[in-house]
């Protein structure tokens, strides 16, 4: 996201819309992976009711390894 647009609630609106779509299609939970090195994103998901349930390293083909947490929200 463009830095000057951060803090305007756009991500929260997108996530709320995604959750509504999931509910309408009879899904019971939403899962996501969030980089550990971006704590503000983890905080964002936490503020919306997502909880960490796992931690792992994602191995990319370009040899860059990314530490992530898996987060989940029950709908």
mmCIF file of N, CA and C in Angstrom:
data_model
loop_
_atom_site.group_PDB
_atom_site.id
_atom_site.type_symbol
_atom_site.label_atom_id
_atom_site.label_comp_id
_atom_site.label_asym_id
_atom_site.label_seq_id
_atom_site.Cartn_x
_atom_site.Cartn_y
_atom_site.Cartn_z
ATOM 1 N N UNK A 1 0.848 -1.171 0.000
ATOM 2 C CA UNK A 1 0.000 0.000 0.000
ATOM 3 C C UNK A 1 0.898 1.240 0.000
ATOM 4 N N UNK A 2 0.413 2.276 -0.584
ATOM 5 C CA UNK A 2 1.131 3.546 -0.637
ATOM 6 C C UNK A 2 1.153 4.149 0.767
ATOM 7 N N UNK A 3 2.354 4.477 1.305
ATOM 8 C CA UNK A 3 2.468 4.961 2.686
ATOM 9 C C UNK A 3 1.513 6.089 3.056
ATOM 10 N N UNK A 4 1.323 7.060 2.164
ATOM 11 C CA UNK A 4 0.445 8.177 2.524
ATOM 12 C C UNK A 4 -1.032 7.779 2.595
ATOM 13 N N UNK A 5 -1.362 6.592 2.093
ATOM 14 C CA UNK A 5 -2.741 6.108 2.186
ATOM 15 C C UNK A 5 -2.953 5.191 3.398
ATOM 16 N N UNK A 6 -1.896 4.880 4.107
ATOM 17 C CA UNK A 6 -2.023 4.012 5.270
ATOM 18 C C UNK A 6 -2.716 4.748 6.406
ATOM 19 N N UNK A 7 -3.461 4.000 7.201
ATOM 20 C CA UNK A 7 -4.138 4.585 8.345
ATOM 21 C C UNK A 7 -5.515 5.140 8.024
ATOM 22 N N UNK A 8 -5.984 4.919 6.806
ATOM 23 C CA UNK A 8 -7.301 5.411 6.410
ATOM 24 C C UNK A 8 -8.387 4.345 6.503
ATOM 25 N N UNK A 9 -8.036 3.152 7.003
ATOM 26 C CA UNK A 9 -9.037 2.101 7.177
ATOM 27 C C UNK A 9 -9.316 1.274 5.938
ATOM 28 N N UNK A 10 -8.515 1.435 4.897
ATOM 29 C CA UNK A 10 -8.754 0.707 3.649
ATOM 30 C C UNK A 10 -8.581 -0.799 3.851
ATOM 31 N N UNK A 11 -7.517 -1.209 4.519
ATOM 32 C CA UNK A 11 -7.271 -2.639 4.746
ATOM 33 C C UNK A 11 -8.402 -3.254 5.567
ATOM 34 N N UNK A 12 -8.857 -2.564 6.599
ATOM 35 C CA UNK A 12 -9.956 -3.075 7.419
ATOM 36 C C UNK A 12 -11.226 -3.242 6.589
ATOM 37 N N UNK A 13 -11.510 -2.276 5.719
ATOM 38 C CA UNK A 13 -12.699 -2.375 4.872
ATOM 39 C C UNK A 13 -12.595 -3.560 3.915
ATOM 40 N N UNK A 14 -11.407 -3.754 3.352
ATOM 41 C CA UNK A 14 -11.204 -4.896 2.454
ATOM 42 C C UNK A 14 -11.387 -6.222 3.184
ATOM 43 N N UNK A 15 -10.813 -6.311 4.390
ATOM 44 C CA UNK A 15 -10.945 -7.549 5.155
ATOM 45 C C UNK A 15 -12.389 -7.806 5.569
ATOM 46 N N UNK A 16 -13.092 -6.766 5.978
ATOM 47 C CA UNK A 16 -14.508 -6.910 6.340
ATOM 48 C C UNK A 16 -15.315 -7.403 5.141
ATOM 49 N N UNK A 17 -15.028 -6.869 3.965
ATOM 50 C CA UNK A 17 -15.713 -7.287 2.746
ATOM 51 C C UNK A 17 -15.411 -8.755 2.436
ATOM 52 N N UNK A 18 -14.150 -9.142 2.581
ATOM 53 C CA UNK A 18 -13.758 -10.535 2.374
ATOM 54 C C UNK A 18 -14.490 -11.460 3.350
ATOM 55 N N UNK A 19 -14.566 -11.040 4.608
ATOM 56 C CA UNK A 19 -15.260 -11.845 5.618
ATOM 57 C C UNK A 19 -16.745 -11.969 5.293
ATOM 58 N N UNK A 20 -17.364 -10.914 4.831
ATOM 59 C CA UNK A 20 -18.782 -10.964 4.452
ATOM 60 C C UNK A 20 -19.001 -11.921 3.292
ATOM 61 N N UNK A 21 -18.111 -11.857 2.313
ATOM 62 C CA UNK A 21 -18.201 -12.788 1.181
ATOM 63 C C UNK A 21 -18.041 -14.230 1.667
ATOM 64 N N UNK A 22 -17.090 -14.455 2.553
ATOM 65 C CA UNK A 22 -16.870 -15.802 3.087
ATOM 66 C C UNK A 22 -18.127 -16.309 3.797
ATOM 67 N N UNK A 23 -18.752 -15.459 4.593
ATOM 68 C CA UNK A 23 -19.980 -15.845 5.291
ATOM 69 C C UNK A 23 -21.086 -16.182 4.301
ATOM 70 N N UNK A 24 -21.225 -15.368 3.272
ATOM 71 C CA UNK A 24 -22.267 -15.592 2.270
ATOM 72 C C UNK A 24 -22.067 -16.891 1.504
ATOM 73 N N UNK A 25 -20.818 -17.329 1.402
ATOM 74 C CA UNK A 25 -20.527 -18.583 0.711
ATOM 75 C C UNK A 25 -20.341 -19.738 1.691
ATOM 76 N N UNK A 26 -20.869 -19.549 2.898
ATOM 77 C CA UNK A 26 -20.938 -20.601 3.926
ATOM 78 C C UNK A 26 -19.577 -21.056 4.449
ATOM 79 N N UNK A 27 -18.599 -20.166 4.434
ATOM 80 C CA UNK A 27 -17.294 -20.491 5.030
ATOM 81 C C UNK A 27 -17.377 -20.239 6.524
ATOM 82 N N UNK A 28 -16.611 -20.986 7.301
ATOM 83 C CA UNK A 28 -16.664 -20.846 8.756
ATOM 84 C C UNK A 28 -15.442 -20.161 9.343
ATOM 85 N N UNK A 29 -14.411 -19.951 8.512
ATOM 86 C CA UNK A 29 -13.207 -19.286 9.012
ATOM 87 C C UNK A 29 -12.432 -18.673 7.861
ATOM 88 N N UNK A 30 -11.571 -17.720 8.214
ATOM 89 C CA UNK A 30 -10.665 -17.084 7.253
ATOM 90 C C UNK A 30 -9.250 -17.317 7.753
ATOM 91 N N UNK A 31 -8.372 -17.737 6.853
ATOM 92 C CA UNK A 31 -6.971 -17.987 7.185
ATOM 93 C C UNK A 31 -6.081 -17.047 6.389
ATOM 94 N N UNK A 32 -4.955 -16.667 6.979
ATOM 95 C CA UNK A 32 -3.985 -15.857 6.250
ATOM 96 C C UNK A 32 -2.593 -16.080 6.828
ATOM 97 N N UNK A 33 -1.601 -15.687 6.054
ATOM 98 C CA UNK A 33 -0.208 -15.724 6.504
ATOM 99 C C UNK A 33 0.307 -14.298 6.504
ATOM 100 N N UNK A 34 1.010 -13.935 7.569
ATOM 101 C CA UNK A 34 1.490 -12.567 7.744
ATOM 102 C C UNK A 34 2.980 -12.615 8.080
ATOM 103 N N UNK A 35 3.759 -11.782 7.421
ATOM 104 C CA UNK A 35 5.199 -11.737 7.700
ATOM 105 C C UNK A 35 5.452 -11.307 9.141
ATOM 106 N N UNK A 36 6.313 -12.039 9.815
ATOM 107 C CA UNK A 36 6.677 -11.704 11.194
ATOM 108 C C UNK A 36 7.389 -10.359 11.249
ATOM 109 N N UNK A 37 8.092 -10.013 10.184
ATOM 110 C CA UNK A 37 8.868 -8.769 10.171
ATOM 111 C C UNK A 37 8.003 -7.527 9.977
ATOM 112 N N UNK A 38 6.683 -7.704 9.870
ATOM 113 C CA UNK A 38 5.779 -6.560 9.709
ATOM 114 C C UNK A 38 4.745 -6.610 10.847
ATOM 115 N N UNK A 39 5.177 -6.255 12.066
ATOM 116 C CA UNK A 39 4.290 -6.368 13.228
ATOM 117 C C UNK A 39 3.022 -5.527 13.126
ATOM 118 N N UNK A 40 3.056 -4.424 12.369
ATOM 119 C CA UNK A 40 1.827 -3.617 12.238
ATOM 120 C C UNK A 40 0.737 -4.397 11.514
ATOM 121 N N UNK A 41 1.119 -5.296 10.605
ATOM 122 C CA UNK A 41 0.119 -6.119 9.929
ATOM 123 C C UNK A 41 -0.458 -7.164 10.878
ATOM 124 N N UNK A 42 0.392 -7.739 11.718
ATOM 125 C CA UNK A 42 -0.097 -8.694 12.724
ATOM 126 C C UNK A 42 -1.066 -7.978 13.659
ATOM 127 N N UNK A 43 -0.713 -6.769 14.052
ATOM 128 C CA UNK A 43 -1.577 -5.967 14.934
ATOM 129 C C UNK A 43 -2.922 -5.673 14.258
ATOM 130 N N UNK A 44 -2.892 -5.359 12.971
ATOM 131 C CA UNK A 44 -4.125 -5.103 12.221
ATOM 132 C C UNK A 44 -5.045 -6.319 12.274
ATOM 133 N N UNK A 45 -4.509 -7.486 11.945
ATOM 134 C CA UNK A 45 -5.330 -8.707 11.960
ATOM 135 C C UNK A 45 -5.829 -9.011 13.372
ATOM 136 N N UNK A 46 -4.959 -8.841 14.377
ATOM 137 C CA UNK A 46 -5.393 -9.051 15.767
ATOM 138 C C UNK A 46 -6.567 -8.152 16.115
ATOM 139 N N UNK A 47 -6.517 -6.900 15.668
ATOM 140 C CA UNK A 47 -7.576 -5.942 15.994
ATOM 141 C C UNK A 47 -8.917 -6.335 15.383
ATOM 142 N N UNK A 48 -8.864 -7.183 14.360
ATOM 143 C CA UNK A 48 -10.082 -7.646 13.702
ATOM 144 C C UNK A 48 -10.515 -9.035 14.164
ATOM 145 N N UNK A 49 -9.812 -9.564 15.170
ATOM 146 C CA UNK A 49 -10.220 -10.849 15.735
ATOM 147 C C UNK A 49 -9.460 -12.059 15.243
ATOM 148 N N UNK A 50 -8.421 -11.861 14.446
ATOM 149 C CA UNK A 50 -7.599 -12.979 13.975
ATOM 150 C C UNK A 50 -6.616 -13.370 15.071
ATOM 151 N N UNK A 51 -6.349 -14.655 15.171
ATOM 152 C CA UNK A 51 -5.421 -15.157 16.174
ATOM 153 C C UNK A 51 -4.344 -16.012 15.509
ATOM 154 N N UNK A 52 -3.134 -15.925 16.031
ATOM 155 C CA UNK A 52 -2.013 -16.726 15.528
ATOM 156 C C UNK A 52 -2.211 -18.171 15.969
ATOM 157 N N UNK A 53 -2.058 -19.107 15.024
ATOM 158 C CA UNK A 53 -2.144 -20.520 15.368
ATOM 159 C C UNK A 53 -0.916 -21.319 14.928
ATOM 160 N N UNK A 54 0.003 -20.675 14.183
ATOM 161 C CA UNK A 54 1.203 -21.390 13.746
ATOM 162 C C UNK A 54 2.258 -20.380 13.311
ATOM 163 N N UNK A 55 3.495 -20.836 13.254
ATOM 164 C CA UNK A 55 4.617 -20.024 12.805
ATOM 165 C C UNK A 55 5.487 -20.907 11.934
ATOM 166 N N UNK A 56 5.986 -20.375 10.819
ATOM 167 C CA UNK A 56 6.793 -21.193 9.918
ATOM 168 C C UNK A 56 7.691 -20.304 9.065
ATOM 169 N N UNK A 57 8.551 -20.950 8.311
ATOM 170 C CA UNK A 57 9.390 -20.253 7.335
ATOM 171 C C UNK A 57 8.910 -20.695 5.956
ATOM 172 N N UNK A 58 8.620 -19.720 5.105
ATOM 173 C CA UNK A 58 8.227 -20.002 3.728
ATOM 174 C C UNK A 58 9.480 -19.902 2.878
ATOM 175 N N UNK A 59 9.785 -20.975 2.162
ATOM 176 C CA UNK A 59 10.983 -21.032 1.331
ATOM 177 C C UNK A 59 10.628 -20.642 -0.096
ATOM 178 N N UNK A 60 11.220 -19.559 -0.569
ATOM 179 C CA UNK A 60 10.952 -19.045 -1.910
ATOM 180 C C UNK A 60 11.993 -19.588 -2.895
ATOM 181 N N UNK A 61 11.631 -19.715 -4.170
ATOM 182 C CA UNK A 61 12.567 -20.231 -5.188
ATOM 183 C C UNK A 61 13.820 -19.376 -5.344
ATOM 184 N N UNK A 62 13.736 -18.094 -5.015
ATOM 185 C CA UNK A 62 14.898 -17.212 -5.164
ATOM 186 C C UNK A 62 15.819 -17.247 -3.947
ATOM 187 N N UNK A 63 15.642 -18.248 -3.094
ATOM 188 C CA UNK A 63 16.445 -18.463 -1.891
ATOM 189 C C UNK A 63 16.202 -17.445 -0.789
ATOM 190 N N UNK A 64 15.159 -16.662 -0.895
ATOM 191 C CA UNK A 64 14.783 -15.754 0.187
ATOM 192 C C UNK A 64 13.757 -16.476 1.045
ATOM 193 N N UNK A 65 14.084 -16.648 2.309
ATOM 194 C CA UNK A 65 13.190 -17.320 3.235
ATOM 195 C C UNK A 65 12.441 -16.280 4.059
ATOM 196 N N UNK A 66 11.139 -16.472 4.197
ATOM 197 C CA UNK A 66 10.303 -15.491 4.879
ATOM 198 C C UNK A 66 9.637 -16.138 6.085
ATOM 199 N N UNK A 67 9.873 -15.568 7.280
ATOM 200 C CA UNK A 67 9.213 -16.048 8.486
ATOM 201 C C UNK A 67 7.802 -15.463 8.523
ATOM 202 N N UNK A 68 6.819 -16.349 8.729
ATOM 203 C CA UNK A 68 5.425 -15.900 8.757
ATOM 204 C C UNK A 68 4.695 -16.540 9.937
ATOM 205 N N UNK A 69 3.610 -15.882 10.317
ATOM 206 C CA UNK A 69 2.664 -16.495 11.253
ATOM 207 C C UNK A 69 1.399 -16.789 10.460
ATOM 208 N N UNK A 70 0.762 -17.902 10.795
ATOM 209 C CA UNK A 70 -0.533 -18.208 10.227
ATOM 210 C C UNK A 70 -1.574 -17.710 11.206
ATOM 211 N N UNK A 71 -2.572 -16.999 10.669
ATOM 212 C CA UNK A 71 -3.609 -16.415 11.515
ATOM 213 C C UNK A 71 -4.968 -16.902 11.034
ATOM 214 N N UNK A 72 -5.928 -16.950 11.977
ATOM 215 C CA UNK A 72 -7.243 -17.451 11.657
ATOM 216 C C UNK A 72 -8.303 -16.663 12.413
ATOM 217 N N UNK A 73 -9.460 -16.524 11.752
ATOM 218 C CA UNK A 73 -10.603 -15.925 12.407
ATOM 219 C C UNK A 73 -11.808 -16.821 12.162
ATOM 220 N N UNK A 74 -12.493 -17.197 13.232
ATOM 221 C CA UNK A 74 -13.739 -17.947 13.099
ATOM 222 C C UNK A 74 -14.837 -16.967 12.727
ATOM 223 N N UNK A 75 -15.664 -17.360 11.784
ATOM 224 C CA UNK A 75 -16.765 -16.478 11.364
ATOM 225 C C UNK A 75 -18.069 -16.862 12.041
#
